[in-house]
Short mmCIF file of C-alpha atoms in Angstrom, two decimals:
data_model
loop_
_atom_site.label_atom_id
_atom_site.label_comp_id
_atom_site.label_asym_id
_atom_site.label_seq_id
_atom_site.Cartn_x
_atom_site.Cartn_y
_atom_site.Cartn_z
CA MET A 1 14.65 5.87 -14.12
CA SER A 2 18.33 5.50 -13.30
CA ALA A 3 18.29 5.77 -9.50
CA GLN A 4 20.63 3.24 -7.91
CA LEU A 5 20.13 1.52 -4.58
CA LYS A 6 22.64 2.98 -2.11
CA THR A 7 24.36 0.52 0.16
CA THR A 8 27.01 2.52 1.99
CA PRO A 9 28.25 1.29 5.39
CA ASN A 10 26.24 4.01 7.12
CA THR A 11 22.97 3.05 5.48
CA LEU A 12 23.52 -0.67 5.89
CA SER A 13 24.09 -0.16 9.60
CA TRP A 14 20.33 0.41 9.90
CA ILE A 15 19.47 -2.87 8.20
CA GLY A 16 20.68 -5.31 10.79
CA ASN A 17 19.22 -8.57 12.01
CA ASN A 18 17.68 -6.98 15.10
CA THR A 19 14.02 -6.18 14.60
CA ASP A 20 14.32 -3.24 16.98
CA ASP A 21 16.24 -1.21 14.40
CA LEU A 22 13.10 -1.18 12.24
CA ASN A 23 11.27 0.65 15.00
CA HIS A 24 13.93 3.26 15.59
CA LYS A 25 12.49 6.74 15.14
CA GLN A 26 15.33 7.79 12.84
CA VAL A 27 14.38 5.24 10.18
CA ILE A 28 11.77 7.53 8.59
CA SER A 29 14.29 10.37 8.40
CA GLN A 30 16.77 8.06 6.72
CA LEU A 31 14.24 6.82 4.17
CA LYS A 32 13.38 10.40 3.23
CA THR A 33 16.98 10.97 2.16
CA ASP A 34 17.35 7.53 0.57
CA PRO A 35 13.83 6.30 -0.38
CA GLU A 36 15.09 3.29 -2.35
CA LEU A 37 15.98 1.63 0.98
CA PHE A 38 12.23 1.43 1.64
CA TRP A 39 11.96 -1.81 -0.30
CA GLN A 40 14.56 -3.53 1.89
CA TYR A 41 12.70 -2.43 5.03
CA TRP A 42 9.37 -3.46 3.50
CA LEU A 43 10.56 -7.03 2.90
CA ARG A 44 11.34 -7.32 6.61
CA LEU A 45 8.03 -5.82 7.75
CA GLU A 46 5.72 -7.25 5.08
CA LYS A 47 4.63 -10.26 7.16
CA LYS A 48 3.86 -8.09 10.19
CA VAL A 49 1.83 -5.67 8.08
CA PHE A 50 -0.08 -8.56 6.48
CA ASN A 51 -0.83 -10.12 9.88
CA TYR A 52 -2.04 -6.76 11.19
CA CYS A 53 -4.30 -6.38 8.13
CA LEU A 54 -5.63 -9.91 8.56
CA TYR A 55 -6.12 -10.26 12.31
CA SER A 56 -6.78 -6.66 13.36
CA LEU A 57 -8.67 -5.32 10.35
CA THR A 58 -10.09 -7.42 7.51
CA LYS A 59 -10.40 -10.88 9.12
CA ASN A 60 -10.20 -12.16 5.53
CA PHE A 61 -7.07 -13.57 3.85
CA HIS A 62 -7.63 -12.15 0.36
CA ASP A 63 -8.74 -8.74 1.66
CA ALA A 64 -5.64 -8.67 3.86
CA GLU A 65 -3.46 -9.34 0.82
CA ASP A 66 -5.15 -6.47 -1.03
CA LEU A 67 -4.75 -4.12 1.90
CA SER A 68 -1.12 -5.08 2.50
CA HIS A 69 -0.16 -4.47 -1.15
CA ASP A 70 -2.02 -1.14 -1.21
CA THR A 71 -0.21 -0.11 1.96
CA MET A 72 3.14 -0.91 0.36
CA LEU A 73 2.51 1.25 -2.72
CA LYS A 74 0.97 4.12 -0.81
CA ALA A 75 3.70 4.13 1.85
CA TYR A 76 6.36 4.63 -0.80
CA GLN A 77 4.36 7.44 -2.39
CA LYS A 78 3.80 9.18 0.95
CA LEU A 79 7.34 8.95 2.35
CA PRO A 80 8.02 12.69 1.91
CA GLU A 81 4.92 13.49 3.99
CA ALA A 82 5.65 11.11 6.87
CA LYS A 83 6.48 12.53 10.28
CA SER A 84 10.16 11.98 10.98
CA ASP A 85 9.63 11.12 14.65
CA ILE A 86 7.23 8.21 14.09
CA LYS A 87 8.35 4.59 14.07
CA LEU A 88 8.24 2.86 10.68
CA GLN A 89 6.07 -0.08 11.73
CA ALA A 90 3.59 2.20 13.53
CA TRP A 91 3.39 4.41 10.45
CA LEU A 92 2.72 1.44 8.14
CA PHE A 93 0.01 0.18 10.50
CA GLN A 94 -1.53 3.66 10.53
CA LEU A 95 -1.58 3.80 6.72
CA ALA A 96 -3.17 0.35 6.54
CA ARG A 97 -5.79 1.26 9.13
CA ASN A 98 -6.70 4.57 7.49
CA HIS A 99 -6.93 3.01 4.03
CA TYR A 100 -9.07 0.15 5.33
CA PHE A 101 -11.67 2.44 6.87
CA ASP A 102 -11.56 4.73 3.85
CA GLN A 103 -12.54 1.75 1.70
CA LEU A 104 -15.32 0.86 4.13
CA ARG A 105 -16.75 4.34 3.76
CA LYS A 106 -16.63 4.07 -0.04
CA ASN A 107 -18.46 0.76 0.11
CA GLN A 108 -21.08 2.28 2.42
CA THR A 109 -20.35 -0.22 5.17
CA TYR A 110 -18.63 2.21 7.51
CA PHE A 111 -21.33 2.30 10.20
CA LYS A 112 -21.34 -1.49 10.47
CA TYR A 113 -17.72 -1.28 11.60
CA GLN A 114 -18.01 1.92 13.67
CA THR A 115 -17.14 0.14 16.92
CA VAL A 116 -13.95 -1.20 15.41
CA LEU A 117 -13.14 2.24 14.02
CA LEU A 118 -13.45 3.92 17.44
CA ALA A 119 -11.22 1.29 19.01
CA GLU A 120 -8.56 1.29 16.33
CA GLU A 121 -8.23 4.84 14.99
CA GLN A 122 -6.13 7.29 16.96
CA ASP A 123 -5.78 9.90 14.26
CA ASN A 124 -8.51 11.17 11.99
CA GLU A 125 -6.87 11.52 8.61
CA ALA A 126 -9.77 10.99 6.27
CA GLU A 127 -8.15 12.43 3.19
CA ILE A 128 -5.31 10.05 2.34
CA PHE A 129 -3.85 8.44 -0.70
CA ASN A 130 -5.17 11.21 -3.00
CA GLU A 131 -1.85 12.72 -4.01
CA VAL A 132 0.71 11.04 -6.20
CA VAL A 133 4.00 11.97 -4.57
CA ASN A 134 6.26 10.09 -6.89
CA LYS A 135 5.16 11.16 -10.37
CA SER A 136 7.79 9.06 -12.13
CA THR A 137 6.73 5.86 -10.36
CA SER A 138 3.05 6.54 -10.97
CA CYS A 139 3.66 7.13 -14.67
CA PHE A 140 5.55 3.84 -14.86
CA ILE A 141 2.71 1.98 -13.10
CA GLU A 142 0.13 3.53 -15.43
CA LYS A 143 2.19 2.67 -18.50
CA THR A 144 2.65 -0.92 -17.28
CA ILE A 145 -1.08 -1.33 -16.67
CA LYS A 146 -1.94 0.08 -20.10
CA ASN A 147 0.18 -2.66 -21.68
CA MET A 148 -1.82 -5.40 -19.94
CA PRO A 149 -4.74 -7.28 -21.56
CA GLU A 150 -7.95 -5.25 -21.76
CA LYS A 151 -9.82 -7.14 -19.03
CA TYR A 152 -7.09 -6.19 -16.56
CA ARG A 153 -6.31 -2.76 -17.98
CA ILE A 154 -9.77 -1.19 -17.65
CA VAL A 155 -10.37 -2.49 -14.13
CA ALA A 156 -6.87 -1.66 -12.86
CA LEU A 157 -6.90 1.90 -14.21
CA ASP A 158 -10.28 2.53 -12.56
CA TYR A 159 -9.07 1.13 -9.24
CA PHE A 160 -5.57 2.61 -9.04
CA PHE A 161 -5.99 5.90 -10.90
CA ASN A 162 -9.69 6.78 -10.96
CA ASP A 163 -10.19 6.02 -7.24
CA LYS A 164 -13.13 3.69 -7.79
CA CYS A 165 -14.01 0.97 -5.30
CA TYR A 166 -14.66 -2.71 -6.05
CA LYS A 167 -18.42 -2.26 -5.89
CA GLN A 168 -18.52 0.65 -8.33
CA ILE A 169 -16.24 -1.09 -10.82
CA SER A 170 -18.22 -4.32 -10.62
CA GLN A 171 -21.43 -2.44 -11.42
CA GLU A 172 -19.89 -0.60 -14.35
CA GLN A 173 -18.23 -3.71 -15.78
CA ALA A 174 -21.17 -6.04 -15.09
CA GLN A 175 -19.02 -8.39 -13.04
CA THR A 176 -19.16 -9.58 -9.44
CA GLU A 177 -17.06 -7.91 -6.76
CA SER A 178 -15.23 -11.22 -6.36
CA GLN A 179 -14.22 -11.20 -10.02
CA ILE A 180 -12.99 -7.59 -9.74
CA ARG A 181 -10.96 -8.43 -6.63
CA LYS A 182 -9.28 -11.30 -8.45
CA LEU A 183 -8.38 -9.06 -11.41
CA ILE A 184 -6.88 -6.43 -9.09
CA PHE A 185 -4.98 -9.06 -7.13
CA ARG A 186 -3.49 -10.55 -10.33
CA THR A 187 -2.60 -7.05 -11.54
CA ARG A 188 -0.70 -6.38 -8.31
CA LYS A 189 1.12 -9.70 -8.58
CA HIS A 190 2.19 -8.71 -12.09
CA ILE A 191 3.27 -5.11 -11.51
CA THR A 192 4.88 -5.31 -8.04
CA PRO A 193 8.15 -7.01 -9.14
CA LEU A 194 8.29 -4.68 -12.16
CA ILE A 195 8.02 -1.65 -9.88
CA VAL A 196 10.76 -2.90 -7.57
CA ASP A 197 13.03 -3.63 -10.54
CA TYR A 198 12.28 -0.20 -12.01
CA LEU A 199 13.13 1.60 -8.79
CA VAL A 200 16.37 -0.20 -7.94
CA ASN A 201 17.72 -0.30 -11.49
#
């Protein structure tokens, strides 16, 4: 991929030191025309997204890391579908929240957290993260994963591309859910900088 990161005066004017500019409603519209700027915005909002995942959703450090990284990848994929009049931070929080409860349903623990769901969810968008918007990026991620050692490759492909949850993978691979989580976490740590480098270079 040869797309270059655009840094014209007009685009850089949105990336100031004031946090308020991140919540301006025109940010989403700008990212749709120049999606590579997403990674600069993400670096500034990553801590807030992680804290939201940790304190408002998972209440678990490692789960919050998983959820935050998933939100990052899915947000980039779903940029073309985002409503242009929504604030970027609110949209990222919405993606994180929807993905979190989607995972709870897959793990058959949804009803245990029903009270939290009713308090937190404002929009009922059950079907999310099922379309790969950026085919080129997805192909690169898949190719990168296939070049990893087998113990990572099989688990990562099932999780990222076959839409299997931790519990299902652990049963199929005869490993604990904790072991599967660690493999997915290490896979993310490996591929995230490669994805960023691929997209900006």
